[in-house]
Every structure is written in structure tokens, then in C-alpha cells.
Amino acid sequence: MTLEGKRILLGLTGGVAAYKSAELARALVKAGCDVRAVLTESATRFVGAATLQALTGQTAWLDLWDPRVANQMAHIELSRDRDLIVIAPASADFLAKVANGLADDLLSTLVLARRCPLLVAPAMNVEMWSNPATRRNLLTLQDDGVSIAGPASGDQACGESGLGRMREPAELLDDIEAFFQPKLLAGKRVLVTAGPTEEPIDPVRVITNASSGKMGFAVARAAREAGAEVTLVTGPVSLAAPQGATRIDVRTAAEMFDAVKAAVAGCDVFVAVAAVSDYRVAHPAAQKVKRGAHRTWRLDLVENPDILAWVAKRPRAPFCVGFAAESEKLGEHARAKRRRKGIPLLAANLAQEALGADDNALTLFDDRGEHPLGRGPKIEQARKLIAHVAALMAAQGRRR
Ligand code: C5P
């Protein structure tokens, strides 16, 4: 599910990060949302209503008593047709108001009068964020079912540094998209492997596989969005882990195996997306092997353990999903691999179509046959995969 057609009320409160919310408004509109902006008076010190109006293509609202709204009911009218209210930036003062049910301007009143869910993106000075009063308010908001995005850590406009920066517009867009995903794996624990592994030949040379890690990271993100607790064991890649996932960085297949062994107990789902090196060098050189040291250089390779097969054979194994990148005969190889590994589900693609790309065209193989997912961005393929996993697990549960 994408953001196309979603009706968002974007509330801006007083904070310098308000200028970034203009970018968020633009990104939401670009994603197909209908965006209605409401600004507090303090927000207008940082960004003008005209900016929001131009970016959203609709009136930006400021005043509880705006005569353009019928019956003077702006606080009701403006939120009733909305799917979600997003407050970005959400100042410490505004969070305190919402936590305590105060309603003394248009935005706080319509938040109190809302029927739709609320997501807030806090932005404030590091001391304000860590103040016990703000901590208390945050706990109250969480108890009240308010979703909280961020804040991030880093340099602040005031010159101090720490937690309190608003998340970047692109990250907030991801948070909003995540908010709308069905929580198919709520309460489940999911372990994902991603990326390549590196097997040292000497201190500067490695044997590795071509893998960007994008598909594995997309699977971890989709599982998070579906409400799961996610651990992501990844080989060397330059990608940011999805918000809220526990990331474990490894280099070799042996390290990946150790990390999986340590994390797998209690997991409900294991998705092995990593392109694990099938072999490692039996005796890596302690020092760099000089050019010309060998006319013909022969390396002894020993087989690495098959992590997925090991997990699948455990007593009380999690629901196991394998990946297969093939260069030909996709169905034939995928079916054989699924049988060989003894797993209920395998996702396969042609390597030449997916490597390093943002798009993929997966086909899922399970007991009922094959299910092509069509071509699309890796995150959408990952969401379909997670939905398939949830459906198979639910069916398994029903059979038990
Ligand atoms: O056997 P093959 O490497 O083709 O199988 C691919 C699947 O097995 C992927 O899901 C991959 O993550 C997993 N795998 C693994 N450990 C290995 C090799 C592959 O978990 N040593």
C-alpha cells in the first residue's frame, strides 16, 4: 500500500525545523497525498502560510475563528475527512498540551477533537527533550496511542548537540508510509540476514559475492512496518538500517553464522536474504601476498556452513524464508532449492535483473506452487513477501 490518495492534516508548531516541514508537505503531495496544513502562531515565525499553501495547493489554516469555515467549527471540520494528523515539528509545548488535553488554538483544538490517528515528530533542544516533564508527556502520549517519529540526534540550531532534532523529511515520509502498513506481524520476532559476506585471502584481499544489501534491508523494513521486532544481521554494505531494527554488522560467513545462532532463539520468522559466500579460504595469509609471489596462485577453499539449512533443521525452527538469485531456469532451480533446504517459502529472482537495482521481480515458491509478484520497487516486493509470510503462518496456525 502506498500513500496515494491518503488525506493528511499536516500541523506545524513553533520550531526552526518548521522549514523542513515545507519539504515534507511537498514530498507528501508528490507521493499522491491530499495535504491540508494547519500552523500555530509560533510556526508562522519560522515558515509562512503562503509557502504551505503554494506547496499543498490548498488553504493553509491558522485561526480557530476563521470565518471561511461554516458554523465557526474549524476545529471539527478540518480534521473529519482526514486519514492521519501529522504534527511536524512538534514542539515541547505542543506535546505537553496534547498530553494534557489542552485546546487553546486551532491546532491543539482539532487534535483534541480528532477521530483519526495522530503521529508526532518532536523537535526541540536536547535539554527540553530530556527534561522529566517532557519524558512524562511522551509516556502519556504513547499510552494514549499516539505514534512518535524520532527525534534524531545531532547538531542543533541552538548550537548544542544531542537528541531533539526533527527527523529529516524523507525519513518522516517513510514513517508515514510505515504507519499505513497493515500490522500483519505485530508481536512477532523476525531475524533477517542481508548483504554479502567477505572471506579474507590476506589482509587486503577478499572473496565476496555481488550484493548491495538493498533487498535484505527492504525485507527488514517491511517486517518493521508490519509491527515485528526485527534483528538485521548484515555483511558489509553502505545502507542505513530501518528505524527501530536491531542491526548486527558482520564480515565473514562464520561471523554471520555466529550472529544468527545468538539471535535465532525465540524468533518466529527467519528470512535469509544474504548472499553468503559458499567457500572460505582455508589458510588466509597473515601478511599481504606480494605481486609476483606466485606464477599461478592456488587457493584452498573450504565450504561454509549453510546458515539457512541449519536454522530450518532446528527443533522449533522459525518460519524460514530463503532467497535464490539464479541466472537461468528460475523455477526449476528454485523448487529444487526449496526442497533441499527444507523450507516452506523461497523467493527467487534472476540475478541479472535485480543486482544493485532498486527494482526487482520476485517469484515466491511454496507448497501451493509459484506466485509471481510482478516488477516493482524492492520495498514493495518486500511488503508483498511479508504479507505472504503472514498469510502462510496464519494458515499453519489454523491447521495446528
Ligand atoms: O544454496 P544457496 O546459496 O543458493 O541458497 C541461497 C539461500 O540460502 C539464501 O536464502 C541464502 O541467504 C541462504 N544461505 C545461507 N547460508 C549459506 C548459503 C546460503 O543462509 N552458507
mmCIF file with all atom_site columns, C-alpha atoms in Angstrom, residues 282-357:
data_model
loop_
_atom_site.group_PDB
_atom_site.id
_atom_site.type_symbol
_atom_site.label_atom_id
_atom_site.label_alt_id
_atom_site.label_comp_id
_atom_site.label_asym_id
_atom_site.label_entity_id
_atom_site.label_seq_id
_atom_site.pdbx_PDB_ins_code
_atom_site.Cartn_x
_atom_site.Cartn_y
_atom_site.Cartn_z
_atom_site.occupancy
_atom_site.B_iso_or_equiv
_atom_site.pdbx_formal_charge
_atom_site.auth_seq_id
_atom_site.auth_comp_id
_atom_site.auth_asym_id
_atom_site.auth_atom_id
_atom_site.pdbx_PDB_model_num
ATOM 1  C CA . ALA A 1 282 ? 41.400 -22.493 4.303   1.00 0.00 ? 282 ALA A CA 1
ATOM 2  C CA . HIS A 1 283 ? 44.517 -20.606 5.384   1.00 0.00 ? 283 HIS A CA 1
ATOM 3  C CA . PRO A 1 284 ? 44.329 -16.825 4.842   1.00 0.00 ? 284 PRO A CA 1
ATOM 4  C CA . ALA A 1 285 ? 47.797 -15.237 4.697   1.00 0.00 ? 285 ALA A CA 1
ATOM 5  C CA . ALA A 1 286 ? 48.740 -13.185 7.772   1.00 0.00 ? 286 ALA A CA 1
ATOM 6  C CA . GLN A 1 287 ? 50.559 -10.601 5.614   1.00 0.00 ? 287 GLN A CA 1
ATOM 7  C CA . LYS A 1 288 ? 49.721 -9.147  2.222   1.00 0.00 ? 288 LYS A CA 1
ATOM 8  C CA . VAL A 1 289 ? 50.788 -11.520 -0.537  1.00 0.00 ? 289 VAL A CA 1
ATOM 9  C CA . LYS A 1 290 ? 53.110 -9.580  -2.826  1.00 0.00 ? 290 LYS A CA 1
ATOM 10 C CA . ARG A 1 291 ? 52.520 -9.300  -6.517  1.00 0.00 ? 291 ARG A CA 1
ATOM 11 C CA . GLY A 1 292 ? 54.642 -11.873 -8.314  1.00 0.00 ? 292 GLY A CA 1
ATOM 12 C CA . ALA A 1 293 ? 54.876 -14.162 -5.262  1.00 0.00 ? 293 ALA A CA 1
ATOM 13 C CA . HIS A 1 294 ? 53.148 -16.908 -7.273  1.00 0.00 ? 294 HIS A CA 1
ATOM 14 C CA . ARG A 1 295 ? 53.203 -17.613 -11.017 1.00 0.00 ? 295 ARG A CA 1
ATOM 15 C CA . THR A 1 296 ? 49.911 -19.452 -10.534 1.00 0.00 ? 296 THR A CA 1
ATOM 16 C CA . TRP A 1 297 ? 48.189 -18.871 -7.244  1.00 0.00 ? 297 TRP A CA 1
ATOM 17 C CA . ARG A 1 298 ? 46.048 -21.747 -5.988  1.00 0.00 ? 298 ARG A CA 1
ATOM 18 C CA . LEU A 1 299 ? 43.781 -21.160 -3.015  1.00 0.00 ? 299 LEU A CA 1
ATOM 19 C CA . ASP A 1 300 ? 42.384 -23.993 -0.927  1.00 0.00 ? 300 ASP A CA 1
ATOM 20 C CA . LEU A 1 301 ? 38.729 -23.295 -0.282  1.00 0.00 ? 301 LEU A CA 1
ATOM 21 C CA . VAL A 1 302 ? 36.609 -24.986 2.361   1.00 0.00 ? 302 VAL A CA 1
ATOM 22 C CA . GLU A 1 303 ? 32.840 -24.999 2.393   1.00 0.00 ? 303 GLU A CA 1
ATOM 23 C CA . ASN A 1 304 ? 30.999 -22.579 4.682   1.00 0.00 ? 304 ASN A CA 1
ATOM 24 C CA . PRO A 1 305 ? 28.076 -23.805 6.777   1.00 0.00 ? 305 PRO A CA 1
ATOM 25 C CA . ASP A 1 306 ? 24.645 -23.293 5.227   1.00 0.00 ? 306 ASP A CA 1
ATOM 26 C CA . ILE A 1 307 ? 23.063 -20.927 7.753   1.00 0.00 ? 307 ILE A CA 1
ATOM 27 C CA . LEU A 1 308 ? 19.527 -21.211 6.411   1.00 0.00 ? 308 LEU A CA 1
ATOM 28 C CA . ALA A 1 309 ? 19.590 -25.029 6.283   1.00 0.00 ? 309 ALA A CA 1
ATOM 29 C CA . TRP A 1 310 ? 20.925 -25.066 9.872   1.00 0.00 ? 310 TRP A CA 1
ATOM 30 C CA . VAL A 1 311 ? 18.132 -22.797 11.130  1.00 0.00 ? 311 VAL A CA 1
ATOM 31 C CA . ALA A 1 312 ? 15.481 -24.764 9.218   1.00 0.00 ? 312 ALA A CA 1
ATOM 32 C CA . LYS A 1 313 ? 16.597 -28.026 10.876  1.00 0.00 ? 313 LYS A CA 1
ATOM 33 C CA . ARG A 1 314 ? 16.493 -26.703 14.435  1.00 0.00 ? 314 ARG A CA 1
ATOM 34 C CA . PRO A 1 315 ? 13.851 -28.036 16.782  1.00 0.00 ? 315 PRO A CA 1
ATOM 35 C CA . ARG A 1 316 ? 11.008 -25.465 16.936  1.00 0.00 ? 316 ARG A CA 1
ATOM 36 C CA . ALA A 1 317 ? 12.519 -23.709 13.914  1.00 0.00 ? 317 ALA A CA 1
ATOM 37 C CA . PRO A 1 318 ? 11.111 -20.303 12.995  1.00 0.00 ? 318 PRO A CA 1
ATOM 38 C CA . PHE A 1 319 ? 9.156  -19.946 9.755   1.00 0.00 ? 319 PHE A CA 1
ATOM 39 C CA . CYS A 1 320 ? 12.060 -19.962 7.263   1.00 0.00 ? 320 CYS A CA 1
ATOM 40 C CA . VAL A 1 321 ? 12.239 -17.999 4.028   1.00 0.00 ? 321 VAL A CA 1
ATOM 41 C CA . GLY A 1 322 ? 15.103 -18.460 1.571   1.00 0.00 ? 322 GLY A CA 1
ATOM 42 C CA . PHE A 1 323 ? 16.213 -16.324 -1.332  1.00 0.00 ? 323 PHE A CA 1
ATOM 43 C CA . ALA A 1 324 ? 17.659 -17.519 -4.592  1.00 0.00 ? 324 ALA A CA 1
ATOM 44 C CA . ALA A 1 325 ? 19.330 -15.416 -7.253  1.00 0.00 ? 325 ALA A CA 1
ATOM 45 C CA . GLU A 1 326 ? 19.570 -17.544 -10.380 1.00 0.00 ? 326 GLU A CA 1
ATOM 46 C CA . SER A 1 327 ? 20.978 -16.765 -13.801 1.00 0.00 ? 327 SER A CA 1
ATOM 47 C CA . GLU A 1 328 ? 18.668 -19.199 -15.665 1.00 0.00 ? 328 GLU A CA 1
ATOM 48 C CA . LYS A 1 329 ? 15.886 -21.806 -15.226 1.00 0.00 ? 329 LYS A CA 1
ATOM 49 C CA . LEU A 1 330 ? 14.430 -19.866 -12.299 1.00 0.00 ? 330 LEU A CA 1
ATOM 50 C CA . GLY A 1 331 ? 11.516 -22.176 -11.451 1.00 0.00 ? 331 GLY A CA 1
ATOM 51 C CA . GLU A 1 332 ? 13.466 -25.408 -11.720 1.00 0.00 ? 332 GLU A CA 1
ATOM 52 C CA . HIS A 1 333 ? 16.351 -24.211 -9.532  1.00 0.00 ? 333 HIS A CA 1
ATOM 53 C CA . ALA A 1 334 ? 14.047 -22.501 -7.042  1.00 0.00 ? 334 ALA A CA 1
ATOM 54 C CA . ARG A 1 335 ? 11.850 -25.567 -6.500  1.00 0.00 ? 335 ARG A CA 1
ATOM 55 C CA . ALA A 1 336 ? 14.901 -27.805 -6.070  1.00 0.00 ? 336 ALA A CA 1
ATOM 56 C CA . LYS A 1 337 ? 16.490 -25.359 -3.621  1.00 0.00 ? 337 LYS A CA 1
ATOM 57 C CA . ARG A 1 338 ? 13.334 -25.091 -1.521  1.00 0.00 ? 338 ARG A CA 1
ATOM 58 C CA . ARG A 1 339 ? 13.150 -28.885 -1.223  1.00 0.00 ? 339 ARG A CA 1
ATOM 59 C CA . ARG A 1 340 ? 16.858 -29.234 -0.480  1.00 0.00 ? 340 ARG A CA 1
ATOM 60 C CA . LYS A 1 341 ? 16.781 -26.634 2.302   1.00 0.00 ? 341 LYS A CA 1
ATOM 61 C CA . GLY A 1 342 ? 13.516 -27.978 3.727   1.00 0.00 ? 342 GLY A CA 1
ATOM 62 C CA . ILE A 1 343 ? 11.870 -24.549 3.920   1.00 0.00 ? 343 ILE A CA 1
ATOM 63 C CA . PRO A 1 344 ? 8.222  -23.542 3.418   1.00 0.00 ? 344 PRO A CA 1
ATOM 64 C CA . LEU A 1 345 ? 8.907  -20.477 1.270   1.00 0.00 ? 345 LEU A CA 1
ATOM 65 C CA . LEU A 1 346 ? 11.554 -19.381 -1.204  1.00 0.00 ? 346 LEU A CA 1
ATOM 66 C CA . ALA A 1 347 ? 11.739 -16.055 -3.070  1.00 0.00 ? 347 ALA A CA 1
ATOM 67 C CA . ALA A 1 348 ? 13.628 -16.205 -6.348  1.00 0.00 ? 348 ALA A CA 1
ATOM 68 C CA . ASN A 1 349 ? 14.707 -13.743 -8.975  1.00 0.00 ? 349 ASN A CA 1
ATOM 69 C CA . LEU A 1 350 ? 17.012 -13.588 -11.944 1.00 0.00 ? 350 LEU A CA 1
ATOM 70 C CA . ALA A 1 351 ? 20.273 -12.102 -10.658 1.00 0.00 ? 351 ALA A CA 1
ATOM 71 C CA . GLN A 1 352 ? 20.863 -10.045 -13.778 1.00 0.00 ? 352 GLN A CA 1
ATOM 72 C CA . GLU A 1 353 ? 17.516 -8.287  -13.243 1.00 0.00 ? 353 GLU A CA 1
ATOM 73 C CA . ALA A 1 354 ? 17.974 -7.330  -9.611  1.00 0.00 ? 354 ALA A CA 1
ATOM 74 C CA . LEU A 1 355 ? 21.630 -6.848  -8.722  1.00 0.00 ? 355 LEU A CA 1
ATOM 75 C CA . GLY A 1 356 ? 22.187 -3.425  -7.166  1.00 0.00 ? 356 GLY A CA 1
ATOM 76 C CA . ALA A 1 357 ? 18.900 -2.153  -8.628  1.00 0.00 ? 357 ALA A CA 1
#
